[in-house]
Short mmCIF file of C-alpha atoms and ligand atoms in Angstrom, two decimals:
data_model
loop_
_atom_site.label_atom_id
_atom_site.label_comp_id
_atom_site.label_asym_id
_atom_site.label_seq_id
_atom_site.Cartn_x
_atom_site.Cartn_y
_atom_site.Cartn_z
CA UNK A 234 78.65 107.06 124.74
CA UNK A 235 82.00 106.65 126.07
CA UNK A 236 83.62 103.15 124.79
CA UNK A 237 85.81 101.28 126.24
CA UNK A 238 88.52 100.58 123.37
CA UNK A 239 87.57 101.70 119.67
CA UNK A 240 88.07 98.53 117.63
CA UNK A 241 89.15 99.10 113.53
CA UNK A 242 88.34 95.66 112.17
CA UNK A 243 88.63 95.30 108.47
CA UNK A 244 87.27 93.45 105.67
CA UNK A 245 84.20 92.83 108.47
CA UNK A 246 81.70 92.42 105.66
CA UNK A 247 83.47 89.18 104.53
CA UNK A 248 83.00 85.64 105.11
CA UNK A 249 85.83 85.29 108.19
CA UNK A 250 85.54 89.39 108.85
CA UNK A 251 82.08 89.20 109.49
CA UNK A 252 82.33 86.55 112.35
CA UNK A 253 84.89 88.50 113.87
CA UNK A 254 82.71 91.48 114.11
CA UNK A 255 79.82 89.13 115.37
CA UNK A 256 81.85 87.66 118.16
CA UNK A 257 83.41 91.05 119.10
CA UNK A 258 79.89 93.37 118.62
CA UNK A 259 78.27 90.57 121.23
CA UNK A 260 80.94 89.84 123.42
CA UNK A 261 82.22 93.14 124.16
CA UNK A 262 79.10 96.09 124.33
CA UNK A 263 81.67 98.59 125.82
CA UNK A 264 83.50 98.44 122.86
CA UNK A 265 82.93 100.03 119.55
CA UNK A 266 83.31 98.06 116.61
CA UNK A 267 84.03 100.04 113.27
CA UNK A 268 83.79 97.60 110.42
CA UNK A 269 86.07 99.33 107.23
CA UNK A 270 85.27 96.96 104.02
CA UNK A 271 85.48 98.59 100.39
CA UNK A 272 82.65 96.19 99.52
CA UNK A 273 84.13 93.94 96.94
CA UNK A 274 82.09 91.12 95.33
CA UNK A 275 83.04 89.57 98.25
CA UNK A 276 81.54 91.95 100.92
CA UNK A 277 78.11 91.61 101.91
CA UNK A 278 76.10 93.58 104.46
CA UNK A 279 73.52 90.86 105.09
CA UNK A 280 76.03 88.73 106.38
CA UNK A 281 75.96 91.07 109.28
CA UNK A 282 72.04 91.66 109.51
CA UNK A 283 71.76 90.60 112.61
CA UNK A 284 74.05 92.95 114.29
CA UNK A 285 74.18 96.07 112.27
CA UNK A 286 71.55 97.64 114.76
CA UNK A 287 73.85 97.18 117.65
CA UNK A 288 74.92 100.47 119.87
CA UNK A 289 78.23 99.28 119.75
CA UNK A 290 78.68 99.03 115.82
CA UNK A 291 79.24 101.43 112.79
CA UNK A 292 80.11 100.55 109.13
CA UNK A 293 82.68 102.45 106.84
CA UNK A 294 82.24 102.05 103.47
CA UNK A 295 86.42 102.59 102.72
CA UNK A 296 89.14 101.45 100.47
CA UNK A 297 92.44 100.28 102.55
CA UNK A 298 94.68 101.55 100.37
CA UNK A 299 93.13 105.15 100.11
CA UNK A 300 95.64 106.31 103.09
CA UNK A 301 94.23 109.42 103.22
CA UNK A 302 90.99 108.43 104.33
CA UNK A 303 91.74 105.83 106.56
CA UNK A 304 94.37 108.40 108.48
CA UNK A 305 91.71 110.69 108.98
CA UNK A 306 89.19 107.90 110.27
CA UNK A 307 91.69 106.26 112.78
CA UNK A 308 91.43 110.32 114.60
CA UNK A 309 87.93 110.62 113.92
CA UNK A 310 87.05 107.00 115.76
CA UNK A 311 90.60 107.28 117.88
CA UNK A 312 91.05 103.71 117.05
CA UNK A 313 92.91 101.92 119.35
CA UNK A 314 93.15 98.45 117.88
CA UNK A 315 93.20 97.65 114.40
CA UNK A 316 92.38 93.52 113.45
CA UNK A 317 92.88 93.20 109.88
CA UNK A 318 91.28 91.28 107.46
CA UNK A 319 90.19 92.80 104.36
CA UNK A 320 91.93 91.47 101.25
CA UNK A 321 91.58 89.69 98.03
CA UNK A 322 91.32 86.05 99.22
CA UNK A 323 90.64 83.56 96.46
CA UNK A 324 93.58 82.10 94.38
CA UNK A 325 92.05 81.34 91.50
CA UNK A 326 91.31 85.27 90.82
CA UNK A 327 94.96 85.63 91.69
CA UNK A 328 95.79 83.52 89.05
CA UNK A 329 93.74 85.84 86.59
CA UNK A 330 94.39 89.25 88.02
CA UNK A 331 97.10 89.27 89.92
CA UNK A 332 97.56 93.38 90.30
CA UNK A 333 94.66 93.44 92.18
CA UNK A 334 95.80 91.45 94.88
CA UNK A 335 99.28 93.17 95.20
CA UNK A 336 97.41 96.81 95.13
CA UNK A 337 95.18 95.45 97.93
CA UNK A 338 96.74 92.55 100.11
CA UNK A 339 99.91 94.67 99.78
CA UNK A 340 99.45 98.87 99.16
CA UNK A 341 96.24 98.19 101.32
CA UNK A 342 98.10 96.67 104.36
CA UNK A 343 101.37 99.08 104.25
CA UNK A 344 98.58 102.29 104.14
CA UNK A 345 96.64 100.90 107.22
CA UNK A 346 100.27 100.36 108.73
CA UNK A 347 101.76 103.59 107.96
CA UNK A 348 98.26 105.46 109.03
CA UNK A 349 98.25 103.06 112.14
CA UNK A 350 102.14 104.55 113.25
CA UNK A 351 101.49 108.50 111.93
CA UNK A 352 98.00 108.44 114.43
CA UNK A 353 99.70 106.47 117.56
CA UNK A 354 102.81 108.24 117.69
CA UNK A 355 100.41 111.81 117.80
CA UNK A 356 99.38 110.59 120.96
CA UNK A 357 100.71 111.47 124.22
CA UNK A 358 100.62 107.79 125.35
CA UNK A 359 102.29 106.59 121.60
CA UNK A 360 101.83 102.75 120.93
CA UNK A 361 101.11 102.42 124.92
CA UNK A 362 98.12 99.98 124.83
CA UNK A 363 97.43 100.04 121.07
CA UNK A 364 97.77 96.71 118.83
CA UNK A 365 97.95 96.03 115.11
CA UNK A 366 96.95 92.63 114.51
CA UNK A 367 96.75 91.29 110.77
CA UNK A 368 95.21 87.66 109.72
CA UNK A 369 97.13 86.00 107.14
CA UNK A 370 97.27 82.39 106.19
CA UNK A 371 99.08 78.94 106.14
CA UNK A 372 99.57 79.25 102.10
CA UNK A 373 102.45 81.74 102.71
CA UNK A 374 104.65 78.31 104.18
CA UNK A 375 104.40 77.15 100.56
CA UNK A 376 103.16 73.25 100.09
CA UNK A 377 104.07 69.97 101.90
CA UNK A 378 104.68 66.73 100.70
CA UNK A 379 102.09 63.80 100.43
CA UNK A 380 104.52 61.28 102.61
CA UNK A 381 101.28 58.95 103.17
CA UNK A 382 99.30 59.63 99.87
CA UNK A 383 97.41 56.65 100.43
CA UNK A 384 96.02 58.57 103.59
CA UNK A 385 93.31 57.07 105.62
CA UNK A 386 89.71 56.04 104.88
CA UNK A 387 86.55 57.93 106.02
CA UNK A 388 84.95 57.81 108.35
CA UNK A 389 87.13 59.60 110.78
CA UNK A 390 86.64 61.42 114.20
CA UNK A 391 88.34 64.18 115.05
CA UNK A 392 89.71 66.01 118.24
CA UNK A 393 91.83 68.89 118.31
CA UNK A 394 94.53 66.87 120.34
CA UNK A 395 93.62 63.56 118.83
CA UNK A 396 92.47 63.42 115.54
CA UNK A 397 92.92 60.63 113.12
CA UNK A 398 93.35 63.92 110.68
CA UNK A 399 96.65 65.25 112.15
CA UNK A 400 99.59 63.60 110.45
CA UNK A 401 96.85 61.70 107.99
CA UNK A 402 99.14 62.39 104.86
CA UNK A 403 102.51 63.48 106.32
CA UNK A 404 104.56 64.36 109.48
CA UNK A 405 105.72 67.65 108.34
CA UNK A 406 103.89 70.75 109.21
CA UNK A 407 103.85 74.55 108.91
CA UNK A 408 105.08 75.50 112.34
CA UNK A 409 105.94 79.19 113.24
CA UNK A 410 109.19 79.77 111.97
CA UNK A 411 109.10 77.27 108.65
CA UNK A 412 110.67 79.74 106.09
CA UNK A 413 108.34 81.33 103.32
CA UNK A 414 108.01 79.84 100.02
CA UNK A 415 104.51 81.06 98.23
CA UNK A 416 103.71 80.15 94.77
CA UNK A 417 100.20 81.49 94.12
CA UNK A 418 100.58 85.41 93.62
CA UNK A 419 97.57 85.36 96.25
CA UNK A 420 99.89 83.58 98.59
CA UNK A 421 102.84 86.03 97.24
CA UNK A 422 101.00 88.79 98.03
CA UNK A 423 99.78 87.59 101.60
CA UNK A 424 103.60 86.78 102.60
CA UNK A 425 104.75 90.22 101.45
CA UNK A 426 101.75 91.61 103.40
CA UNK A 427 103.36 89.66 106.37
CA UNK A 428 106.98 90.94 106.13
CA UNK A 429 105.55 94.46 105.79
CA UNK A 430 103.85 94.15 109.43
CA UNK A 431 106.93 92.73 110.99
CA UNK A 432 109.24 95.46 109.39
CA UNK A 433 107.20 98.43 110.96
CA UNK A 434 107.67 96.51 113.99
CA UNK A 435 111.36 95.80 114.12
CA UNK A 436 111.63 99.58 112.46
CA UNK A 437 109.08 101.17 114.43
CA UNK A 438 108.29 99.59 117.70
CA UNK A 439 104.37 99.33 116.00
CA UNK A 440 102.95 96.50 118.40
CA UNK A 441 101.99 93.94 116.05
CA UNK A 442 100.83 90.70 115.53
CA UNK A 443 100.38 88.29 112.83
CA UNK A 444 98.54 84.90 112.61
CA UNK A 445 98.57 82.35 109.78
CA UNK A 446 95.27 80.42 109.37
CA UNK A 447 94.50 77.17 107.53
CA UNK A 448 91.20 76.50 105.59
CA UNK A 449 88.24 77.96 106.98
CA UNK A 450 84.79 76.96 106.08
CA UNK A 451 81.22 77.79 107.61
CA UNK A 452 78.37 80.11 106.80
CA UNK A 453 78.44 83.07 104.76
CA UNK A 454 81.55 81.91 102.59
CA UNK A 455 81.34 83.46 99.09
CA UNK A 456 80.41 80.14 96.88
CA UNK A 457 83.11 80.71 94.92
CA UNK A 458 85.06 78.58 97.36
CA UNK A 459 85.36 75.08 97.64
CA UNK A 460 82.81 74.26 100.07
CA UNK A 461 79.88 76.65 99.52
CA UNK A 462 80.36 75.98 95.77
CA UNK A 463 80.02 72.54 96.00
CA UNK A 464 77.02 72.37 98.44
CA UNK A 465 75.27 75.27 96.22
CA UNK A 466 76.07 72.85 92.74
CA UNK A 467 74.74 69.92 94.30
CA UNK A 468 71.57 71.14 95.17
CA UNK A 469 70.81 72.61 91.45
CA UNK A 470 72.63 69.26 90.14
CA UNK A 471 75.22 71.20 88.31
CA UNK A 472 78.71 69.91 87.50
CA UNK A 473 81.37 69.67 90.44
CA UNK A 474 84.61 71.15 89.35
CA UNK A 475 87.05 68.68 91.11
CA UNK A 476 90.61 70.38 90.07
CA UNK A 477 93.37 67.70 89.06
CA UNK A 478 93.05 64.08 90.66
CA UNK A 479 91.43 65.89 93.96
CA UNK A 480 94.19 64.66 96.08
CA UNK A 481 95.24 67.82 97.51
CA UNK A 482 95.05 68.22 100.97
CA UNK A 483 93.85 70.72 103.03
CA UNK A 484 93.92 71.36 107.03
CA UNK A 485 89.89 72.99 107.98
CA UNK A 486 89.11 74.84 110.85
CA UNK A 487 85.09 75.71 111.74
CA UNK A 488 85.01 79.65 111.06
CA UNK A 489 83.86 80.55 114.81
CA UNK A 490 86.63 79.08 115.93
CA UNK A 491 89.20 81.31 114.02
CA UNK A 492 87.36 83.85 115.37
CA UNK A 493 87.28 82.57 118.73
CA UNK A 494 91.46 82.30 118.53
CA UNK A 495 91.49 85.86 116.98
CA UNK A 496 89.57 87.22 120.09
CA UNK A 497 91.70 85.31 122.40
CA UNK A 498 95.18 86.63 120.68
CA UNK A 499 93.83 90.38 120.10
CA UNK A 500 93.86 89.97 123.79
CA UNK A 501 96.61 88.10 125.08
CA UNK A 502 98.77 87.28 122.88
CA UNK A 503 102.32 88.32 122.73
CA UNK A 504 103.32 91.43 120.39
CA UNK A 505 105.65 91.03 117.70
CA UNK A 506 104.74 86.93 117.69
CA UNK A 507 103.13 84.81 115.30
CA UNK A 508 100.88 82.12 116.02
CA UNK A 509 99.65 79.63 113.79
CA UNK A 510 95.66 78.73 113.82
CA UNK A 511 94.38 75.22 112.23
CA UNK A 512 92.42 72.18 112.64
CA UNK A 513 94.50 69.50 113.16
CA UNK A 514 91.61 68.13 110.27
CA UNK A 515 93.53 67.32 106.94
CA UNK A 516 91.09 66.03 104.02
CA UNK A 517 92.11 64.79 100.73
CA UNK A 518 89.96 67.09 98.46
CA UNK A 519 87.93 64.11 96.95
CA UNK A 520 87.24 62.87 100.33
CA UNK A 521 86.18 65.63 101.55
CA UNK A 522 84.19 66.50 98.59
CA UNK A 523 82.47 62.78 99.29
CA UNK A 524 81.16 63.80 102.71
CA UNK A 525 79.63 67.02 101.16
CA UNK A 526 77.78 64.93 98.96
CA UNK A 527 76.55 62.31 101.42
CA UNK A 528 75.96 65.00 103.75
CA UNK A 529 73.80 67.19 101.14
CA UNK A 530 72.29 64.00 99.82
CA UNK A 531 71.01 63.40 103.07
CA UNK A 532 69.48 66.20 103.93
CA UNK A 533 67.80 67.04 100.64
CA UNK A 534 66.21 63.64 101.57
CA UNK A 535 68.10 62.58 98.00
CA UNK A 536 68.84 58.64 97.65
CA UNK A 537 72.33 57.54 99.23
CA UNK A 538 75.51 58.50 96.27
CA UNK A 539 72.43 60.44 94.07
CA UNK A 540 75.05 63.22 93.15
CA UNK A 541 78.19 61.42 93.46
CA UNK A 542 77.29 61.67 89.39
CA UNK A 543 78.40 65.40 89.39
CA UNK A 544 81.93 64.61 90.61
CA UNK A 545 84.02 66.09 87.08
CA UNK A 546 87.39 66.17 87.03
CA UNK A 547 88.76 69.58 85.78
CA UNK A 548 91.97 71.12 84.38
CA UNK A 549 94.46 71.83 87.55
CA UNK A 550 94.74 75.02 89.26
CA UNK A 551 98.17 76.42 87.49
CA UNK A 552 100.78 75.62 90.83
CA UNK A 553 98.45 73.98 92.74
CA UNK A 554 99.57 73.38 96.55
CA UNK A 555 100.13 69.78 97.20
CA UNK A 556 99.32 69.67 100.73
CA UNK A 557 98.93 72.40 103.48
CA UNK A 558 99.22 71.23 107.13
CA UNK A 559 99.31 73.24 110.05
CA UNK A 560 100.90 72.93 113.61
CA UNK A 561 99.18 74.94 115.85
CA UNK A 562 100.52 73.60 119.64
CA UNK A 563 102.21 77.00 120.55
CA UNK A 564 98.46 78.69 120.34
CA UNK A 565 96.98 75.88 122.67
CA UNK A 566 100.37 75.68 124.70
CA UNK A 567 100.56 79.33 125.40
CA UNK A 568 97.02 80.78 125.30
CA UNK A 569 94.95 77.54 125.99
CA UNK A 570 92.84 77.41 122.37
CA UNK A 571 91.73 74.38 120.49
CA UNK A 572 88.83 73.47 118.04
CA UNK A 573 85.92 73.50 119.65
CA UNK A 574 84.42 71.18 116.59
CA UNK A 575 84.26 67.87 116.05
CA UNK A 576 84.50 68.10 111.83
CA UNK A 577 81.52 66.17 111.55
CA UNK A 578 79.64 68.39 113.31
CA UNK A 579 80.89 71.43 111.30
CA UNK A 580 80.48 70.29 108.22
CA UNK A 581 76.56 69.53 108.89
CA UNK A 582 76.09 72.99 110.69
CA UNK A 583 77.77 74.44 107.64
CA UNK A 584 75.37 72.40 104.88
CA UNK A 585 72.85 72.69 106.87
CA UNK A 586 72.93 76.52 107.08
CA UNK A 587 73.11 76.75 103.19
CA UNK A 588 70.05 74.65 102.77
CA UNK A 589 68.32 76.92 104.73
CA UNK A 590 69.91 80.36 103.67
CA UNK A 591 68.64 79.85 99.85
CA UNK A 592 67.96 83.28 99.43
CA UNK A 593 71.42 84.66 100.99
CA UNK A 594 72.79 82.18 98.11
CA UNK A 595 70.95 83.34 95.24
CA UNK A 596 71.29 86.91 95.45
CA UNK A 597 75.22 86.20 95.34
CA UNK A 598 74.91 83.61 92.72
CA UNK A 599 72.11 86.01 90.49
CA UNK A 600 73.92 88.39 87.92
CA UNK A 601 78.14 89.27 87.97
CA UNK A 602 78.74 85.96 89.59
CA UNK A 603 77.43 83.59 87.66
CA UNK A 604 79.13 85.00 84.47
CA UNK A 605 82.29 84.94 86.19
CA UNK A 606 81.80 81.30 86.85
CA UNK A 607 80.53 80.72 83.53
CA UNK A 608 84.02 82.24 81.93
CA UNK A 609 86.39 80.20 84.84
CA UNK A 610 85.32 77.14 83.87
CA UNK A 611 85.03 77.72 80.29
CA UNK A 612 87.96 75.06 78.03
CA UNK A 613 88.32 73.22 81.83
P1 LIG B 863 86.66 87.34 101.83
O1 LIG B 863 87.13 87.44 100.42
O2 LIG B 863 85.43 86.60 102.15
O3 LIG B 863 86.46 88.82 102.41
C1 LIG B 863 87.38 89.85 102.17
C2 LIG B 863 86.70 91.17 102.59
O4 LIG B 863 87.66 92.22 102.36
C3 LIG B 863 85.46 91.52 101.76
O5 LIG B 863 84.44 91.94 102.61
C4 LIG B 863 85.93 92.64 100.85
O6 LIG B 863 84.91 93.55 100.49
C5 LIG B 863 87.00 93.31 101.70
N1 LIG B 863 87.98 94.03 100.90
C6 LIG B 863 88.65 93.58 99.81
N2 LIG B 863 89.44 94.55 99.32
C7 LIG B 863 89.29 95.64 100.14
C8 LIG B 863 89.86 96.93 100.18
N3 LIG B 863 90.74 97.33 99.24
N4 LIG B 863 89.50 97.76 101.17
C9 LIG B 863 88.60 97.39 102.10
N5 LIG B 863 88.01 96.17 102.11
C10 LIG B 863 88.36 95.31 101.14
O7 LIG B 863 87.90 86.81 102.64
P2 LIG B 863 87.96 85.79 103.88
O8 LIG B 863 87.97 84.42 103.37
O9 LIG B 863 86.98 86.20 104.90
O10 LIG B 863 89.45 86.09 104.41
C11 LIG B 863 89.67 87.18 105.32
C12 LIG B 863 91.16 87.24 105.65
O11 LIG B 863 91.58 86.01 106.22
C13 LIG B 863 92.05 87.47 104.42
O12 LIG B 863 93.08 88.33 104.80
C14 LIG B 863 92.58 86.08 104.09
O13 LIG B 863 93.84 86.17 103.48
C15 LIG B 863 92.66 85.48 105.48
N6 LIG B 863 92.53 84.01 105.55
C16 LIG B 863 91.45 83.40 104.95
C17 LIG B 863 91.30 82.00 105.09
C18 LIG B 863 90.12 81.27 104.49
O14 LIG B 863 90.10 80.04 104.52
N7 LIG B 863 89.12 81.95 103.96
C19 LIG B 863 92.25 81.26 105.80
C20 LIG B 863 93.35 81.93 106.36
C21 LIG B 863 93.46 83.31 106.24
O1 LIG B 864 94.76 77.78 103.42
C1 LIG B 864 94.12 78.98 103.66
C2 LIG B 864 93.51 79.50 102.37
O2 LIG B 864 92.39 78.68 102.10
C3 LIG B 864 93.11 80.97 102.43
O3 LIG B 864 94.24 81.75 102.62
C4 LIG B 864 92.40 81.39 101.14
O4 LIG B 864 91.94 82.72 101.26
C5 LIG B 864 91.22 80.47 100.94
O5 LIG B 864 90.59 80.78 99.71
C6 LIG B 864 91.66 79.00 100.93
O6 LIG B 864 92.46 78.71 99.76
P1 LIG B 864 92.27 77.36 98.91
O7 LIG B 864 92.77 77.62 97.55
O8 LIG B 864 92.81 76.19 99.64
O9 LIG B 864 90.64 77.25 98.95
P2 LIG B 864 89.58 76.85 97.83
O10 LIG B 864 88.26 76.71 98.51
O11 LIG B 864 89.66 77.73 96.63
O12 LIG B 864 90.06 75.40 97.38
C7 LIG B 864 90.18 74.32 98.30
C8 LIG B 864 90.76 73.14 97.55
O13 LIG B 864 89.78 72.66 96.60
C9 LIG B 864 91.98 73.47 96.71
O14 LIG B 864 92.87 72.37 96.73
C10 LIG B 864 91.44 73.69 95.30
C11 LIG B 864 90.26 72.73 95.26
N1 LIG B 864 89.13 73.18 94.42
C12 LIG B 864 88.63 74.42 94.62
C13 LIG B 864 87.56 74.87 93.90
C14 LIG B 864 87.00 76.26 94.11
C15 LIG B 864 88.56 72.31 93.49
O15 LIG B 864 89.01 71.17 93.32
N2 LIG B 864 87.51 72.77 92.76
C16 LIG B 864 86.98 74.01 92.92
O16 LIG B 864 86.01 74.37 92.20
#
């Protein structure tokens, strides 16, 4: 079959990755979708069950930073577009390992980048109609300040243009061009990943694109995140690991709707821009944490504040970010996106889904996992 465009998304077998390949396997049948994930702990085929018997999709088990390889697949598939997701994503690992994350978030990116320029420029047309677009995050802005630290009581509605969330704790934000300041060597890693796609850019004309996301949460998040981890805990009434006081904040987006702004810049936004994607949805951690619990509570048909028991205050994360906040206008200004979800709503979709995907849960949580658990939380 003759597709359309040939579609390199990678890091599709992940928790954000695998919506994006979802959305695009669904929404576009004249495209092919090649989804390139090295399978980490993190990567997991069922989260793509659904799909994987789709004309339109084909998995490569591959390792970004083996150049090599991924040179040779961008001729075999004549990849045309490249969306690029596949890294080491959780801080706290950073914190432990940090080689890891420079050899993938950073070697990984500049290989997929250099392979990216060596195949397009082979081509009669060159970078005519091609686009390298690569995900990255709010954490790369560094931290804000808590000007309201007091912040506001639940409960709260939320729009995207009018939520009680946006400017909850402060009135700065992360817009576009706030400089770079990271301080995890996650986020270090991430922000040199960044400055790598704009150099082959300004250097060599590659038509790129980078986004920086805030907080995403959802199904099919590896419970080693906040969320997932805490719904998980609470229904096997095991401690919650609240780091510091909990007041850090954090801006959350629904996952489908990063992926419905990825589909909508892949498309039409502007190369060599940045756009920032968020929720306009800051949450103190502990009040957050709160709604998980009533929210849990309440569907495990529990008594009203049975599990607010579990709440235990933990050692800090070493350099913990105060506050993250983003400013996305220029991605609703220019292209027209907003949350489609009402945080509320999101946050019972995503318990909701958990409850009912036990088995998806457990076979992470079974085995490797749990021992690395055990040993991060051991003297905290
Ligand atoms: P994740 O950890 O759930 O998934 C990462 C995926 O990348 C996994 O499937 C893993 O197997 C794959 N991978 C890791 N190393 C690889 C390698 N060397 N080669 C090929 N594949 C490899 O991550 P996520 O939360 O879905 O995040 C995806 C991207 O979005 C990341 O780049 C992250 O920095 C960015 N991001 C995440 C969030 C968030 O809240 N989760 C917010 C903003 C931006
Ligand atoms: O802001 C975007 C980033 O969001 C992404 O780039 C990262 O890939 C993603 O992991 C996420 O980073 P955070 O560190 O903010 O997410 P995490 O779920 O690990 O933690 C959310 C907040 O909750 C943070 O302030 C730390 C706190 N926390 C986390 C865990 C896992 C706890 O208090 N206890 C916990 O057990």
């Amino acid at each position: 079959m003759n597709f359309k465009r040939n579609i390199l998304i990678t890091g599709g077998a992940g928790f954000i990755g695998s919506h994006v390949v979802r959305l695009f396997v669904r929404k576009y049948p004249d495209y092919r979708i090649i989804n390139l994930d090295k399978l980490t702990y993190a990567g997991n085929l069922a989260n793509l069950e659904d799909i994987e018997q789709e004309p339109n999709y084909c998995f490569v088990k591959a390792d970004i930073c083996d150049f090599e390889r991924i040179y040779a697949l961008m001729q075999e598939y004549r990849i045309d577009g490249i969306i690029h997701l596949a890294a080491e994503s959780h801080v706290d690992r950073s914190i432990k390992d940090p080689f890891t994350f420079a050899r993938t978030n950073v070697m990984g990116t500049l290989s997929l980048l250099q392979a990216a320029k060596l195949y397009w420029e082979s081509l009669p047309e060159k970078f005519e109609g091609k686009r390298f677009y690569h995900i990255s995050t709010d954490e790369v802005y560094g931290a804000l300040e808590l000007t309201h630290p007091e912040g506001i009581e639940p409960p709260f509605t939320t729009t995207a243009s009018s939520s009680e969330h946006h400017q909850a704790y402060g009135t700065d934000f992360f817009y576009e061009d706030t400089k770079y300041n990271p301080h995890s060597p996650y986020s270090a890693a991430k922000a040199s990943s960044d400055h790598f796609v704009r150099a082959y850019h300004d250097t060599y004309g590659l038509p790129t694109i980078v986004t920086n996301c805030s907080n995403n949460y959802g199904p099919y998040q590896f419970p080693e995140k906040l969320i997932p981890l805490f719904i998980n805990n609470i229904r096997h009434r095991k401690p919650l690991p609240v780091y510091g006081k909990g007041e850090n904040v954090r801006d959350w987006l629904y996952v489908e709707d990063h992926a419905r702004a990825i589909d909508l810049i892949f498309h039409e936004g502007k190369t060599a821009e940045t756009y920032n994607i968020g929720g306009f949805n800051e949450w103190k951690n502990i009040d957050l944490i709160k709604v998980i619990i009533a929210t849990v509570d309440r569907l495990l048909g529990n008594a009203e504040g049975a599990s607010l028991d579990l709440i235990t205050y933990v050692t800090d994360r070493a350099g913990h970010d105060l506050r993250y906040a983003i400013d996305s206008t220029k991605l609703q200004k220019e292209l027209g996106w907003e949350p489609s979800l009402q945080f509320e709503e999101g946050i019972e979709k995503t318990v909701r889904w958990y409850l009912d995907n036990q088995p998806w849960m457990d076979r992470i949580t079974s085995g490797e996992y749990e021992k690395y658990y055990e040993e991060m939380y051991k003297g905290r």
